[in-house]
Amino acid sequence: MKKKSETKSRRSEVQGQKSEKAEGRVIRGRVYVLADNIDTDLIIPAEYLNLVPTIPEEYRKLGSYALAGLPDTFAPFVRKGAMKSEFSIIVAGKNFGCGSSREHAPVALGAAGVRVVMAESYARIFFRNAVATGELYPLETTARLCDLFKTGQEVSVDLDRCRITNLTSGKEFEFRSPGAVADVIEAGGLFGYARKTGMIKQKPEAGSRKSGPKVRPPTDQRSEVGGRKAGG
């Protein structure tokens, strides 16, 4: 029971953070630029996979280790001693999230405060995990933005218009519509979407009932009632 309540608390916290960063369906933030073939070992090294995302404290720790596997030639994604990144949008090249099937990869990015990954293409398992967990939007670009954007630039992502704007340079680019995937992510992932759409029925809170218990009279009263019926 405690684990379920912790999971619910962590999810509520995440959804609250996400709603603060997105004004309507436009997300603004600083961009962190990567290239091709960013694998799950770079996103979250194996040594941190013992952290359990359903425990709020360990979920936050996962965020502090996001992209910790990158070589030193990259600027730190999360500053030393911080729990979250100053970059809420990632722009990358092809095959983002390749490698293992670890769900920790999109979870770590989401815990670090990432709202959007904008890449040319994704490893299928990363894309599915990102949608299933509801941690971030995995959006596909129609141009090679990792060659056009620089880390630290301010950008805005308009989910309705399918446009990403580099607010530093003023240039605007298209990306492919996320379609129904956006609805799943906005519901908090697959389970949230299933509950929202009625595919999974909400369980009543512990100690509550949809209808009250049937009230039966005490034994002596039942005998008396039965006796009256028998006697006419």
C-alpha positions as a Python dict, from the first residue, in 0.01 Angstrom:
ca = {
    (1, 'M'): (0, 0, 0),
    (2, 'K'): (285, 237, 84),
    (3, 'K'): (452, 174, -252),
    (4, 'K'): (131, 258, -441),
    (5, 'S'): (88, 584, -250),
    (6, 'E'): (451, 679, -317),
    (7, 'T'): (406, 608, -687),
    (8, 'K'): (93, 823, -698),
    (9, 'S'): (272, 1102, -511),
    (10, 'R'): (569, 1094, -746),
    (11, 'R'): (347, 1097, -1055),
    (12, 'S'): (142, 1388, -919),
    (13, 'E'): (461, 1581, -851),
    (14, 'V'): (588, 1516, -1204),
    (15, 'Q'): (262, 1620, -1368),
    (16, 'G'): (258, 1939, -1160),
    (17, 'Q'): (610, 2028, -1274),
    (18, 'K'): (519, 1962, -1636),
    (19, 'S'): (208, 2179, -1628),
    (20, 'E'): (412, 2470, -1492),
    (21, 'K'): (654, 2454, -1786),
    (22, 'A'): (395, 2423, -2063),
    (23, 'E'): (173, 2723, -2132),
    (24, 'G'): (-114, 2557, -2314),
    (25, 'R'): (66, 2335, -2564),
    (26, 'V'): (369, 2559, -2613),
    (27, 'I'): (682, 2456, -2426),
    (28, 'R'): (968, 2700, -2383),
    (29, 'G'): (1313, 2641, -2247),
    (30, 'R'): (1686, 2619, -2308),
    (31, 'V'): (1811, 2355, -2549),
    (32, 'Y'): (2085, 2095, -2505),
    (33, 'V'): (2228, 1973, -2836),
    (34, 'L'): (2349, 1620, -2905),
    (35, 'A'): (2437, 1427, -3222),
    (36, 'D'): (2362, 1076, -3356),
    (37, 'N'): (2340, 741, -3175),
    (38, 'I'): (2298, 867, -2819),
    (39, 'D'): (2251, 535, -2643),
    (40, 'T'): (2094, 446, -2310),
    (41, 'D'): (2436, 403, -2145),
    (42, 'L'): (2504, 769, -2216),
    (43, 'I'): (2156, 873, -2102),
    (44, 'I'): (2174, 684, -1771),
    (45, 'P'): (2482, 468, -1694),
    (46, 'A'): (2415, 113, -1570),
    (47, 'E'): (2559, 189, -1224),
    (48, 'Y'): (2249, 397, -1144),
    (49, 'L'): (1989, 139, -1248),
    (50, 'N'): (1950, 24, -888),
    (51, 'L'): (1754, 346, -822),
    (52, 'V'): (1378, 281, -809),
    (53, 'P'): (1176, 547, -997),
    (54, 'T'): (859, 481, -792),
    (55, 'I'): (1036, 610, -479),
    (56, 'P'): (1026, 994, -498),
    (57, 'E'): (1374, 1046, -349),
    (58, 'E'): (1532, 795, -589),
    (59, 'Y'): (1335, 938, -882),
    (60, 'R'): (1495, 1277, -813),
    (61, 'K'): (1839, 1116, -788),
    (62, 'L'): (1787, 955, -1129),
    (63, 'G'): (1737, 1304, -1270),
    (64, 'S'): (2066, 1421, -1124),
    (65, 'Y'): (2247, 1146, -1318),
    (66, 'A'): (2076, 1209, -1654),
    (67, 'L'): (2327, 1208, -1943),
    (68, 'A'): (2605, 1139, -1694),
    (69, 'G'): (2757, 898, -1944),
    (70, 'L'): (2850, 1173, -2191),
    (71, 'P'): (3223, 1237, -2243),
    (72, 'D'): (3384, 1540, -2082),
    (73, 'T'): (3384, 1724, -2415),
    (74, 'F'): (3013, 1799, -2352),
    (75, 'A'): (2896, 2069, -2115),
    (76, 'P'): (2742, 1920, -1798),
    (77, 'F'): (2375, 1845, -1850),
    (78, 'V'): (2308, 1862, -1476),
    (79, 'R'): (2540, 2082, -1276),
    (80, 'K'): (2732, 1922, -990),
    (81, 'G'): (2520, 1917, -675),
    (82, 'A'): (2196, 1994, -864),
    (83, 'M'): (1905, 1753, -893),
    (84, 'K'): (1763, 1896, -1216),
    (85, 'S'): (1897, 2031, -1542),
    (86, 'E'): (1870, 2387, -1667),
    (87, 'F'): (1788, 2240, -2011),
    (88, 'S'): (1428, 2131, -2065),
    (89, 'I'): (1457, 2054, -2439),
    (90, 'I'): (1702, 1820, -2609),
    (91, 'V'): (1783, 1836, -2981),
    (92, 'A'): (1959, 1533, -3126),
    (93, 'G'): (2030, 1350, -3451),
    (94, 'K'): (1949, 996, -3561),
    (95, 'N'): (1877, 683, -3357),
    (96, 'F'): (1830, 855, -3021),
    (97, 'G'): (1794, 613, -2729),
    (98, 'C'): (1954, 311, -2895),
    (99, 'G'): (2102, 34, -2682),
    (100, 'S'): (1923, -148, -2402),
    (101, 'S'): (1551, -153, -2330),
    (102, 'R'): (1588, 14, -1990),
    (103, 'E'): (1287, 224, -1896),
    (104, 'H'): (1518, 430, -1675),
    (105, 'A'): (1641, 626, -1980),
    (106, 'P'): (1330, 840, -2047),
    (107, 'V'): (1250, 842, -1675),
    (108, 'A'): (1591, 992, -1590),
    (109, 'L'): (1548, 1263, -1853),
    (110, 'G'): (1198, 1341, -1729),
    (111, 'A'): (1318, 1352, -1369),
    (112, 'A'): (1588, 1599, -1474),
    (113, 'G'): (1317, 1830, -1609),
    (114, 'V'): (1329, 1745, -1980),
    (115, 'R'): (993, 1805, -2149),
    (116, 'V'): (1083, 1739, -2512),
    (117, 'V'): (1339, 1543, -2708),
    (118, 'M'): (1358, 1657, -3071),
    (119, 'A'): (1547, 1404, -3284),
    (120, 'E'): (1566, 1291, -3646),
    (121, 'S'): (1481, 934, -3544),
    (122, 'Y'): (1455, 713, -3236),
    (123, 'A'): (1532, 361, -3131),
    (124, 'R'): (1187, 202, -3114),
    (125, 'I'): (1219, 83, -2756),
    (126, 'F'): (1314, 429, -2629),
    (127, 'F'): (1022, 585, -2816),
    (128, 'R'): (779, 331, -2667),
    (129, 'N'): (919, 376, -2316),
    (130, 'A'): (894, 755, -2342),
    (131, 'V'): (528, 728, -2437),
    (132, 'A'): (447, 450, -2190),
    (133, 'T'): (592, 642, -1894),
    (134, 'G'): (457, 980, -2006),
    (135, 'E'): (785, 1143, -1905),
    (136, 'L'): (850, 1350, -2218),
    (137, 'Y'): (749, 1412, -2579),
    (138, 'P'): (969, 1221, -2830),
    (139, 'L'): (922, 1439, -3140),
    (140, 'E'): (1067, 1376, -3486),
    (141, 'T'): (1223, 1658, -3681),
    (142, 'T'): (1211, 1702, -4058),
    (143, 'A'): (1551, 1877, -4067),
    (144, 'R'): (1884, 1808, -3901),
    (145, 'L'): (1842, 2056, -3618),
    (146, 'C'): (2142, 1933, -3423),
    (147, 'D'): (2358, 2108, -3684),
    (148, 'L'): (2153, 2429, -3664),
    (149, 'F'): (2101, 2473, -3289),
    (150, 'K'): (2355, 2541, -3016),
    (151, 'T'): (2342, 2436, -2653),
    (152, 'G'): (2201, 2711, -2434),
    (153, 'Q'): (1979, 2876, -2696),
    (154, 'E'): (1620, 2955, -2604),
    (155, 'V'): (1357, 2768, -2805),
    (156, 'S'): (982, 2719, -2806),
    (157, 'V'): (795, 2407, -2916),
    (158, 'D'): (437, 2454, -3036),
    (159, 'L'): (268, 2114, -3024),
    (160, 'D'): (-46, 2233, -3201),
    (161, 'R'): (132, 2397, -3494),
    (162, 'C'): (414, 2138, -3503),
    (163, 'R'): (676, 2413, -3505),
    (164, 'I'): (997, 2461, -3311),
    (165, 'T'): (1129, 2816, -3300),
    (166, 'N'): (1484, 2911, -3214),
    (167, 'L'): (1412, 3225, -3015),
    (168, 'T'): (1781, 3320, -3025),
    (169, 'S'): (1808, 3319, -3405),
    (170, 'G'): (1439, 3372, -3484),
    (171, 'K'): (1429, 3073, -3722),
    (172, 'E'): (1135, 2832, -3726),
    (173, 'F'): (1129, 2464, -3824),
    (174, 'E'): (865, 2196, -3865),
    (175, 'F'): (842, 1864, -3687),
    (176, 'R'): (614, 1566, -3743),
    (177, 'S'): (283, 1566, -3557),
    (178, 'P'): (290, 1343, -3249),
    (179, 'G'): (-72, 1247, -3319),
    (180, 'A'): (-244, 1035, -3054),
    (181, 'V'): (90, 986, -2876),
    (182, 'A'): (51, 1335, -2728),
    (183, 'D'): (-276, 1233, -2559),
    (184, 'V'): (-107, 937, -2391),
    (185, 'I'): (184, 1148, -2266),
    (186, 'E'): (-45, 1423, -2140),
    (187, 'A'): (-243, 1164, -1944),
    (188, 'G'): (76, 1061, -1764),
    (189, 'G'): (155, 750, -1969),
    (190, 'L'): (-25, 435, -2078),
    (191, 'F'): (-188, 355, -1745),
    (192, 'G'): (-300, 714, -1696),
    (193, 'Y'): (-446, 717, -2046),
    (194, 'A'): (-621, 384, -1991),
    (195, 'R'): (-781, 515, -1672),
    (196, 'K'): (-874, 846, -1834),
    (197, 'T'): (-1045, 677, -2129),
    (198, 'G'): (-1220, 414, -1919),
    (199, 'M'): (-1014, 117, -2040),
    (200, 'I'): (-915, 62, -1676),
    (201, 'K'): (-1178, 125, -1412),
    (202, 'Q'): (-1075, 342, -1120),
    (203, 'K'): (-1041, 147, -799),
    (204, 'P'): (-1221, 301, -500),
    (205, 'E'): (-996, 447, -233),
    (206, 'A'): (-912, 218, 57),
    (207, 'G'): (-1196, 212, 308),
    (208, 'S'): (-1453, 354, 65),
    (209, 'R'): (-1737, 172, -113),
    (210, 'K'): (-1943, 258, -416),
    (211, 'S'): (-2257, 155, -227),
    (212, 'G'): (-2307, 93, 141),
    (213, 'P'): (-2310, -257, 286),
    (214, 'K'): (-2640, -437, 311),
    (215, 'V'): (-2779, -377, 658),
    (216, 'R'): (-2933, -677, 822),
    (217, 'P'): (-3131, -657, 1146),
    (218, 'P'): (-2985, -830, 1451),
    (219, 'T'): (-3049, -1203, 1483),
    (220, 'D'): (-3332, -1164, 1734),
    (221, 'Q'): (-3512, -912, 1510),
    (222, 'R'): (-3479, -1144, 1207),
    (223, 'S'): (-3635, -1425, 1410),
    (224, 'E'): (-3917, -1197, 1518),
    (225, 'V'): (-3983, -1079, 1160),
    (226, 'G'): (-3978, -1440, 1038),
    (227, 'G'): (-4217, -1539, 1312),
    (228, 'R'): (-4468, -1270, 1216),
    (229, 'K'): (-4456, -1382, 853),
    (230, 'A'): (-4507, -1744, 952),
    (231, 'G'): (-4789, -1660, 1188),
    (232, 'G'): (-4972, -1445, 934),
}
